[in-house]
Short mmCIF file of C-alpha atoms in Angstrom, two decimals:
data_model
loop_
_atom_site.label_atom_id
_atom_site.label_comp_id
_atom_site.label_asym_id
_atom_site.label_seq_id
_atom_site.Cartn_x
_atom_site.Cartn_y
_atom_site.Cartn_z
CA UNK A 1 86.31 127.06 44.36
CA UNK A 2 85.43 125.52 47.22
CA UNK A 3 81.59 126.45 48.41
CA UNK A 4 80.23 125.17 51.64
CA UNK A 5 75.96 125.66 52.23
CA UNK A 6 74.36 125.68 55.27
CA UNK A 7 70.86 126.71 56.44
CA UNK A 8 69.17 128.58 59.21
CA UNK A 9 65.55 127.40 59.10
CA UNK A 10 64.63 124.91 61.02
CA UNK A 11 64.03 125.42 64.79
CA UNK A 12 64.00 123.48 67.79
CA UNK A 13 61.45 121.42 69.89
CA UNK A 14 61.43 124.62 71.88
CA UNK A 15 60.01 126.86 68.87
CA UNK A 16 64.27 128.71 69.27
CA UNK A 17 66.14 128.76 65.74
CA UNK A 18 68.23 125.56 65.45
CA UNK A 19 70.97 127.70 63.94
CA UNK A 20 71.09 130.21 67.06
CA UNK A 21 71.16 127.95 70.05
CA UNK A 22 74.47 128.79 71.76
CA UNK A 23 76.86 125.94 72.25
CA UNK A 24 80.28 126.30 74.14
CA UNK A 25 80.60 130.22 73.71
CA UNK A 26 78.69 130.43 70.34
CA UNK A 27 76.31 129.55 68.00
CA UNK A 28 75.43 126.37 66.32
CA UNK A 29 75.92 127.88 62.47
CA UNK A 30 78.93 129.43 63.86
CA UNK A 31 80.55 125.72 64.35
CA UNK A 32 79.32 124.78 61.36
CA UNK A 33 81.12 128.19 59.32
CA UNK A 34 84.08 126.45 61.40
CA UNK A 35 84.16 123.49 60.31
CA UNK A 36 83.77 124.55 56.80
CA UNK A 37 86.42 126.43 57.21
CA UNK A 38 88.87 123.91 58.33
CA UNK A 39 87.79 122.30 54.98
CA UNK A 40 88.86 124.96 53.07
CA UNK A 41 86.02 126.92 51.92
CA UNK A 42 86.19 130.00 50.23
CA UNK A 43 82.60 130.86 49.87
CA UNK A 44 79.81 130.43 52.52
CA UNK A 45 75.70 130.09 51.60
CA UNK A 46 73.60 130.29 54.19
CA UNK A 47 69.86 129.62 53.29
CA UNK A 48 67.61 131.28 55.67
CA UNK A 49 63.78 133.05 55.41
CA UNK A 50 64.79 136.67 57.57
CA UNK A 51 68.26 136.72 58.01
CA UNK A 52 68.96 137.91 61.63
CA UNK A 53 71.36 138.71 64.01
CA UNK A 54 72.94 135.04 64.05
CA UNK A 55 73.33 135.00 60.47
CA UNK A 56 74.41 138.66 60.25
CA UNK A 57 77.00 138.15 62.98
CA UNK A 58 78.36 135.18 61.05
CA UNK A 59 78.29 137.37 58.20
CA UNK A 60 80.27 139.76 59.81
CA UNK A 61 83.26 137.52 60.83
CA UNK A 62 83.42 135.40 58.01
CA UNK A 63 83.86 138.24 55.72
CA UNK A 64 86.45 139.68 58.27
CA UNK A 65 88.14 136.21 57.86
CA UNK A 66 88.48 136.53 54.27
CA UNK A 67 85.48 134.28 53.47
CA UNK A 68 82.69 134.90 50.88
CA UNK A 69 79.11 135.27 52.63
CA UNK A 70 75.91 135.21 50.95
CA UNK A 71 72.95 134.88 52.74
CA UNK A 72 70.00 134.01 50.33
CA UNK A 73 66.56 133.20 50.71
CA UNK A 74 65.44 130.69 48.42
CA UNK A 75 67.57 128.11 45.46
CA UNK A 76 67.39 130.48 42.82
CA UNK A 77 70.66 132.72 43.26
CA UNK A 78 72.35 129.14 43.86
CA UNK A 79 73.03 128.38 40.23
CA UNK A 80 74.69 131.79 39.83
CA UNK A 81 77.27 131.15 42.81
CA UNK A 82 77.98 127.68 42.12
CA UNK A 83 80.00 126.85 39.14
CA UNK A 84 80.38 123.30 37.55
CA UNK A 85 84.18 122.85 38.52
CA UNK A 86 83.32 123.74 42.02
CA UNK A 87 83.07 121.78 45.09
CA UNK A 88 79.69 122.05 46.95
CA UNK A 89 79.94 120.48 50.90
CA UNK A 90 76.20 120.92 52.60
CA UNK A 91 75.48 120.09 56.65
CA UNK A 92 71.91 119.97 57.43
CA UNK A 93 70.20 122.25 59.45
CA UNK A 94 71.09 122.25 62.95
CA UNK A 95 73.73 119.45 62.53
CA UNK A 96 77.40 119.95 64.33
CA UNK A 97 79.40 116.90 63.44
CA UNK A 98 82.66 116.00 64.85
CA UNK A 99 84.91 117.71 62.28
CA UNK A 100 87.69 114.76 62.76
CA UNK A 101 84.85 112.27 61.12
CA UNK A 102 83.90 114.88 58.93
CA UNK A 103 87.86 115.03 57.26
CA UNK A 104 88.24 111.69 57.60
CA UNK A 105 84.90 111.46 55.34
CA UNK A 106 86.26 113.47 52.53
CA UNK A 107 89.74 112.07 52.72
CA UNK A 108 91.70 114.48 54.47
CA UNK A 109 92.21 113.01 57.88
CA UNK A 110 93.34 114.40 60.94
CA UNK A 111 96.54 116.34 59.47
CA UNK A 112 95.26 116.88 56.55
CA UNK A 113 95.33 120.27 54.84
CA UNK A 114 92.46 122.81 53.80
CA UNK A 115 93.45 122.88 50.23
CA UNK A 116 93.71 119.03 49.30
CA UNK A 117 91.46 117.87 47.10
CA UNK A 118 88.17 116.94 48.71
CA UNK A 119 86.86 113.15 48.32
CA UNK A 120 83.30 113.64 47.17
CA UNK A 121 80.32 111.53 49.04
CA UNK A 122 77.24 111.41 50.82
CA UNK A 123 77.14 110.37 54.25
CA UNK A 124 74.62 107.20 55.26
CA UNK A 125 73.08 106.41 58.32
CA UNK A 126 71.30 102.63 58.73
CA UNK A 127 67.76 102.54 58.07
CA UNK A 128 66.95 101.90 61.80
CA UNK A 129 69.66 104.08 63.30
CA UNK A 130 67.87 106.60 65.82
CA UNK A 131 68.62 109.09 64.53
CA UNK A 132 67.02 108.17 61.28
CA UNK A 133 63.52 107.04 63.13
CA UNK A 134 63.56 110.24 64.92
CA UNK A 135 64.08 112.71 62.46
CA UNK A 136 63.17 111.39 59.11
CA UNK A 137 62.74 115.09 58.06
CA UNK A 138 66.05 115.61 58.36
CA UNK A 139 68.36 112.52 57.81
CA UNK A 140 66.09 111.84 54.65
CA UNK A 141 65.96 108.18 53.45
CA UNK A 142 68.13 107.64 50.18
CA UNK A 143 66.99 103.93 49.64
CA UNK A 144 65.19 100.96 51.16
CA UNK A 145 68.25 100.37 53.85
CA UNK A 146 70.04 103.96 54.44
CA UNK A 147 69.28 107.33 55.13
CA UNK A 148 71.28 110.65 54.80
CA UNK A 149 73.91 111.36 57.25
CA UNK A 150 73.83 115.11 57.02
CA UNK A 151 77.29 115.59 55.45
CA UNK A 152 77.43 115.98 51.18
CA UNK A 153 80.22 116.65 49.16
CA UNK A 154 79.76 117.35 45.54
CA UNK A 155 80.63 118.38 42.13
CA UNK A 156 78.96 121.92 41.11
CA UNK A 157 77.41 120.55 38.39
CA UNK A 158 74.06 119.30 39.11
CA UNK A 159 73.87 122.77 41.14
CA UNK A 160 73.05 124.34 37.61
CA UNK A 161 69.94 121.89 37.46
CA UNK A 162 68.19 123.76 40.60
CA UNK A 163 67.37 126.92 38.29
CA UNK A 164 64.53 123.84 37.24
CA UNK A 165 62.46 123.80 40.07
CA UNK A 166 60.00 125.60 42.00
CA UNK A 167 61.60 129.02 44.01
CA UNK A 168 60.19 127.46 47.51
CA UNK A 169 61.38 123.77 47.03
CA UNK A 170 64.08 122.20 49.94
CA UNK A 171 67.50 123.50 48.10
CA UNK A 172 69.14 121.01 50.28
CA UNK A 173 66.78 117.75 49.39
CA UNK A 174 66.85 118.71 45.77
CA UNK A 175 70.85 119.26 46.12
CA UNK A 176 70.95 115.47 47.87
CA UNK A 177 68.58 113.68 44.90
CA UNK A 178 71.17 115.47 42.24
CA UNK A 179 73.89 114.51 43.95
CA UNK A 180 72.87 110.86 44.32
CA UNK A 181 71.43 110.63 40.86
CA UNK A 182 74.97 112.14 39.70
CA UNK A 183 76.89 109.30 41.01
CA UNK A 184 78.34 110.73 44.27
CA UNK A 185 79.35 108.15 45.85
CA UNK A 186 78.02 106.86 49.37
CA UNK A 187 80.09 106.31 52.44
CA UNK A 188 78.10 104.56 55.18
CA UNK A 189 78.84 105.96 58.90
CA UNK A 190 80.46 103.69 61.42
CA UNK A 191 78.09 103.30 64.54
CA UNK A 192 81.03 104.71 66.41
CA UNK A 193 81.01 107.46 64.67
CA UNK A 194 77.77 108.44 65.16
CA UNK A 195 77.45 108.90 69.57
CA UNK A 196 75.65 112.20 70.78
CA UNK A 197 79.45 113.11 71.34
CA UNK A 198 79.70 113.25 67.97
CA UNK A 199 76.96 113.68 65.32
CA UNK A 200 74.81 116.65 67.27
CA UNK A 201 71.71 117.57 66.04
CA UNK A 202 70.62 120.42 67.76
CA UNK A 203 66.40 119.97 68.01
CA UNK A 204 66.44 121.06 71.86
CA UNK A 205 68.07 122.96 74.11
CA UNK A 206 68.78 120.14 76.28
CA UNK A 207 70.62 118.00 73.44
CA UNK A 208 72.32 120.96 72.96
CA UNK A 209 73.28 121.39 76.53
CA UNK A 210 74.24 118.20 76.89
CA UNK A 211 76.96 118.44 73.92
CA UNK A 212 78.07 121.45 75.38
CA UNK A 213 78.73 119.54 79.06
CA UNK A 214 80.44 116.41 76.70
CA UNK A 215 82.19 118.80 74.65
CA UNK A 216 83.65 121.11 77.54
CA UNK A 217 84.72 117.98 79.99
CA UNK A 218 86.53 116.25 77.35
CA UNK A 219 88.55 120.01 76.37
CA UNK A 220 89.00 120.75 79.80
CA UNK A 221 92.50 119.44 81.54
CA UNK A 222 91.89 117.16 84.69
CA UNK A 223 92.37 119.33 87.97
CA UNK A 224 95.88 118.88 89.84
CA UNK A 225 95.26 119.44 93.43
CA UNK A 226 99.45 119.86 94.19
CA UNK A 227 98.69 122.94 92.60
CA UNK A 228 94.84 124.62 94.15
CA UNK A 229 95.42 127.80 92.31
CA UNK A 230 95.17 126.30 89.21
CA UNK A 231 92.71 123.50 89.64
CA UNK A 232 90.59 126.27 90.77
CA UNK A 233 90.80 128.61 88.35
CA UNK A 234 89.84 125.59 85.99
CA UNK A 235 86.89 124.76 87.98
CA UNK A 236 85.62 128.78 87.58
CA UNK A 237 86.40 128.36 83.59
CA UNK A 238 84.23 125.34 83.27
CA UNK A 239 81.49 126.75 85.47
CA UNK A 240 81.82 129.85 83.19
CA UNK A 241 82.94 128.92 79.81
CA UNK A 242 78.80 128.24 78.24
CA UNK A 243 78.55 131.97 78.60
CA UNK A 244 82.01 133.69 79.30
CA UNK A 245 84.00 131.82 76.57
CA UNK A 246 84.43 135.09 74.27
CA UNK A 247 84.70 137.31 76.98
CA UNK A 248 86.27 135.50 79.66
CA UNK A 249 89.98 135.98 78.82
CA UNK A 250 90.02 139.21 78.05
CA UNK A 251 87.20 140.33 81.52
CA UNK A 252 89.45 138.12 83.79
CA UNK A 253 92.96 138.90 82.40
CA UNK A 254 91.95 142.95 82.62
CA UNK A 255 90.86 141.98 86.43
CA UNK A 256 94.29 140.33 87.05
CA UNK A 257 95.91 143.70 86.25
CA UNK A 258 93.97 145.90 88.10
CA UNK A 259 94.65 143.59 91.76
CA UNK A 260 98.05 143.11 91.12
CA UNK A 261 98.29 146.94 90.60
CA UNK A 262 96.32 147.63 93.47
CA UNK A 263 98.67 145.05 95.00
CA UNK A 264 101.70 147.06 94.37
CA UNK A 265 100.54 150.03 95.44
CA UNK A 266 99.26 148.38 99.09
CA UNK A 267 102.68 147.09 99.32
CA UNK A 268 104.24 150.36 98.55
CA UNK A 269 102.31 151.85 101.32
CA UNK A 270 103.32 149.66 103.71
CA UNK A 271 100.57 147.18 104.06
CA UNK A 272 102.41 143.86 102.58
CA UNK A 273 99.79 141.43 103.33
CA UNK A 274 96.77 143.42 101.70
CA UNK A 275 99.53 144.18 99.11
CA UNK A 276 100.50 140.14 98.21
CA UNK A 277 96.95 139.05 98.87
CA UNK A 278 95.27 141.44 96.14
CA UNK A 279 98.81 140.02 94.18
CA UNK A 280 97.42 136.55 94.61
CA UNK A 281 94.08 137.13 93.61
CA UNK A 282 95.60 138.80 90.58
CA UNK A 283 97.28 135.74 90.04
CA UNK A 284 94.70 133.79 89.99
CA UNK A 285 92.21 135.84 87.75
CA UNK A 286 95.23 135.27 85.33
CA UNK A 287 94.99 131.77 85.17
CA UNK A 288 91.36 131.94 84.98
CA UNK A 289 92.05 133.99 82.01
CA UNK A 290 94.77 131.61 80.59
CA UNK A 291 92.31 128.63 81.36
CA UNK A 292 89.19 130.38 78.70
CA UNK A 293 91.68 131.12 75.92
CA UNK A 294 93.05 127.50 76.25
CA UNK A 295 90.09 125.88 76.45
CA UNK A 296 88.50 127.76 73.60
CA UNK A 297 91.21 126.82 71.66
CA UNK A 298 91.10 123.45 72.55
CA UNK A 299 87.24 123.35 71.93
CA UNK A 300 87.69 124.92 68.44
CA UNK A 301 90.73 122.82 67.60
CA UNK A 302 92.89 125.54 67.17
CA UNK A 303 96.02 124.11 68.93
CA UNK A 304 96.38 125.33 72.74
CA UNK A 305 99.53 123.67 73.09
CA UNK A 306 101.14 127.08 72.91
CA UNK A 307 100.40 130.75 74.79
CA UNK A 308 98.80 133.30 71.95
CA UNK A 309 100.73 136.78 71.86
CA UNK A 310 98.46 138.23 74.62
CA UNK A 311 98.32 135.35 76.85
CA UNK A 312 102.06 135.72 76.59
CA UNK A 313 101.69 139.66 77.70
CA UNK A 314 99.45 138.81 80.50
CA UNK A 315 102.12 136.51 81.61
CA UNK A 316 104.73 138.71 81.70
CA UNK A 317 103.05 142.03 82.68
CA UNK A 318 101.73 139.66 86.15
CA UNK A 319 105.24 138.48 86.68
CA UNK A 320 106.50 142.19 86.66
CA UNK A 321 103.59 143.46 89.19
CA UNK A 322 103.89 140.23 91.14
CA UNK A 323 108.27 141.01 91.38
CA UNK A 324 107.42 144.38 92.82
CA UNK A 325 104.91 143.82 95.15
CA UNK A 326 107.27 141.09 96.55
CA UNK A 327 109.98 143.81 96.52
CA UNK A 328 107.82 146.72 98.15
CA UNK A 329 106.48 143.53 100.74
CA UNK A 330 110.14 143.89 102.18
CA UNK A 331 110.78 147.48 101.40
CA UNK A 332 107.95 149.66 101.53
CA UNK A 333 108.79 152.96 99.46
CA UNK A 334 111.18 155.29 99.66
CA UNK A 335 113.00 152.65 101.94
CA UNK A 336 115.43 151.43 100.11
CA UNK A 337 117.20 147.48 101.39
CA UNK A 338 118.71 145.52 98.98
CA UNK A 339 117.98 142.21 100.61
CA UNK A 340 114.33 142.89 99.52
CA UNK A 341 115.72 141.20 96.26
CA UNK A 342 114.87 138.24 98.04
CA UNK A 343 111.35 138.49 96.55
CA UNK A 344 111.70 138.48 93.07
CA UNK A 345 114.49 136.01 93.54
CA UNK A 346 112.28 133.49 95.17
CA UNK A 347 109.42 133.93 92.52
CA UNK A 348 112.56 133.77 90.07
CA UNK A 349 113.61 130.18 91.60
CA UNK A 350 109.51 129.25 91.44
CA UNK A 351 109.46 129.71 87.97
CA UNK A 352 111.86 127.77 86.93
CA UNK A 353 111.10 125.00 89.40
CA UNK A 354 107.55 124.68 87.23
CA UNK A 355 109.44 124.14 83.97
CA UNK A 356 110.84 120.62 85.72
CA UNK A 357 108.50 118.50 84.08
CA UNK A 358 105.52 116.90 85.61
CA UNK A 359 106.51 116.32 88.96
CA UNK A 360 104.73 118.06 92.25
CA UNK A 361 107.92 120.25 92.78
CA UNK A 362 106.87 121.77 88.83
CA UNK A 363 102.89 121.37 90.14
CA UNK A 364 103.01 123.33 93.13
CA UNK A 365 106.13 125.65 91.99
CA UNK A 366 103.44 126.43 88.88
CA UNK A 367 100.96 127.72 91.44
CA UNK A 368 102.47 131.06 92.07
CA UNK A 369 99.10 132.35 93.26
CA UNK A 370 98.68 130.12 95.85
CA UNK A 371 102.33 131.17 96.80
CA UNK A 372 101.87 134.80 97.18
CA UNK A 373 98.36 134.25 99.08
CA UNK A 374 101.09 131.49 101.74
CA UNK A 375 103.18 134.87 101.64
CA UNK A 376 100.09 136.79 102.45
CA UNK A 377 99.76 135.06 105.46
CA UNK A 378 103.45 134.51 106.45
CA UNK A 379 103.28 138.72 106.41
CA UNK A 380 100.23 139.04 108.55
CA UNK A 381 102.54 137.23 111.19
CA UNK A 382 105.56 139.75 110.31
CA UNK A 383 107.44 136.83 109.06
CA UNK A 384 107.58 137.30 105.34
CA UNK A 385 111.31 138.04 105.24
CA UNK A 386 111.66 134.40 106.98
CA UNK A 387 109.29 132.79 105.02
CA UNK A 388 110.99 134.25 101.62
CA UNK A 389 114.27 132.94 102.74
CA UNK A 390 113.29 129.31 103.36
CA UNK A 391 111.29 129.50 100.20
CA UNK A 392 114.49 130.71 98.35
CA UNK A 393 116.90 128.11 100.17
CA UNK A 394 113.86 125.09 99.70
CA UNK A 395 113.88 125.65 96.10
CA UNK A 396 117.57 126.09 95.12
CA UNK A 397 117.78 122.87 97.21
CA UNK A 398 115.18 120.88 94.97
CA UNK A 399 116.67 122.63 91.34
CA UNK A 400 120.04 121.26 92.57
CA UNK A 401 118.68 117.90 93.24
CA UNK A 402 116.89 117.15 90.55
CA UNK A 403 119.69 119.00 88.27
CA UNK A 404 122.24 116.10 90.05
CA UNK A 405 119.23 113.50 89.19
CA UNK A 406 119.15 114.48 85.47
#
């Protein structure tokens, strides 16, 4: 088995539990139960004095993952949950490495899997690194010239050996001195490898705040300004995402629903531009909604390449509302004109001018909030039939083109 230990003890310059301090939509020991995870842990020890709502929440969604959790207080119940065949990785208190480095350390690499055998080691720091002279306490030295690095992986074995000492002696020192008189093997970290960006240990709130900034501008895709919509609904994320990251999608996709419904119903009564103006702002709270759940998964490197199953709902459900608001726009109810297809055909025809690559046809054709909130405006002057049918004619002009191009 696979066992992964981490600690909740230590706290912060600011008197705050290391482990606690929120970072990018949630707790430091929760990116650490991450990373283990993508390691392939099955079982999770957590050392800590009181265990409190951090650890209990961790608790509480590991074991809902499938994950062992055992919170303990002290090294004694260690022996019994580590076996000699097992595989022991420990992170220091308060440390969130970059998990690349961290695979790459035990030999699993960027596509590696979970359930490959783990290279065991102990991470090294210089002597005079920083982060060494700073925090002797905890990047301990191993030798005259190198410190620990805050990463361990190994054998179960000298585990057993812990049932030796003293109930209120460091389980992670006394884990590291085993380890090293076992034989694990040292691998020295590059200098590279060990920027703020990516070897956080979280001592203040304002190291941790600064992660968070690195860690959210390098998830976060640059803004396009061919499309405004969406650049910003990405500014609002990134303002938002340190406290709105869990939340976010599903607060801001439940918002998009409710103005493109109150759109369609304005529309229906007859008032098109309140009706396409609440549709736009709809819009737009969906792509703020798209924008957490894509950056979250980008932060937690979970692959947002592709839509989840409810962004994919969202999607569809605000294409519907937006279709019939454009429809009721030209045909308030119980009028009935079948040239008020126009609508959805135009937002038809803008859709799949944003599948055209990366061009500022695709940009601005992408932007379908901005488009409806033009539309807004175009029926606030009573020419929204005009503007739809230029809109229509403009883009079955470009698809053409660029079909002929291709």
């Amino acid at each position: 088995m696979r066992i992964g230990l981490i600690a909740a003890l230590r706290h912060s310059e600011e008197g705050n539990l290391r482990a606690a301090l929120p970072l990018a939509g949630r707790s430091v020991i929760a990116w650490q139960a991450a990373l283990l995870q993508g390691l392939g842990v099955e079982r999770v020890l957590c050392l800590a004095e009181t265990p409190g709502g951090t650890v209990i929440e961790l608790q509480h969604m590991l074991e809902g993952q499938g994950v062992q959790f055992h919170a303990l207080r002290g090294l004694a119940a260690i022996p019994a949950l580590v076996r000699a065949e097992d595989d022991l990785v420990i992170l220091a208190d308060g440390l969130v490495p970059d998990p690349a480095v961290v695979r790459a350390l035990v030999g699993l690499g960027v596509g590696g899997e979970g359930d490959e055998a783990l290279q065991r080691m102990v991470a090294t720091i210089p002597a005079d690194h920083p982060l060494a002279a700073a925090h002797p306490e905890d990047f301990e030295r191993i030798d005259a010239a190198r410190h620990w690095g805050g990463v361990l992986v190994m054998r179960g074995a000298p585990a057993q050996r812990l049932a030796e000492f003293p109930v209120d002696a460091d389980a992670v020192s006394l884990l590291l001195r085993l380890a090293l008189q076992a034989g694990t093997p040292a691998s020295e970290l590059a200098a590279r490898e060990l920027v703020p960006e990516t070897w956080l240990l979280a001592d203040s709130d304002a190291a941790v705040r600064r992660h968070e900034g690195a860690l959210i501008a390098a998830a976060a895709p640059p803004a396009d300004w061919r499309a405004p919509g969406i650049a910003l609904a990405g500014a609002a994320v990134r303002a938002a995402v340190p406290r709105g990251l869990e939340q976010g999608p599903l607060l801001a996709g439940g918002a998009a629903l409710v103005l493109l419904l109150g759109g369609v119903m304005a529309a229906a009564f007859g008032f098109a531009a309140t009706g396409l103006a609440l549709a736009g702002a709809g819009l737009l709270a969906a792509q703020v909604s798209n924008g957490f759940a894509a950056l979250a998964a980008r932060l937690r490197r979970a692959g947002g390449a592709g839509s989840s199953a409810p962004a994919k709902v969202l999607a569809g459900m605000c294409d519907l509302l937006a279709c019939v608001t454009l429809w009721f726009g030209l045909a308030p109810f119980p009028e009935w004109q079948p040239l008020a297809v126009l609508g959805p055909v135009a937002y038809a025809l803008a859709r799949l001018a944003a599948r055209k690559g990366d061009s500022a046809l695709a940009a601005a054709a992408s932007d379908r909030a901005s488009l409806l909130l033009i539309l807004a405006l175009a029926a606030t002057l009573g020419l929204l039939a005009q503007a739809l049918a230029c809109l229509a004619l403009g883009l079955c002009a470009a698809l053409l083109l660029r079909g002929a191009e291709e």
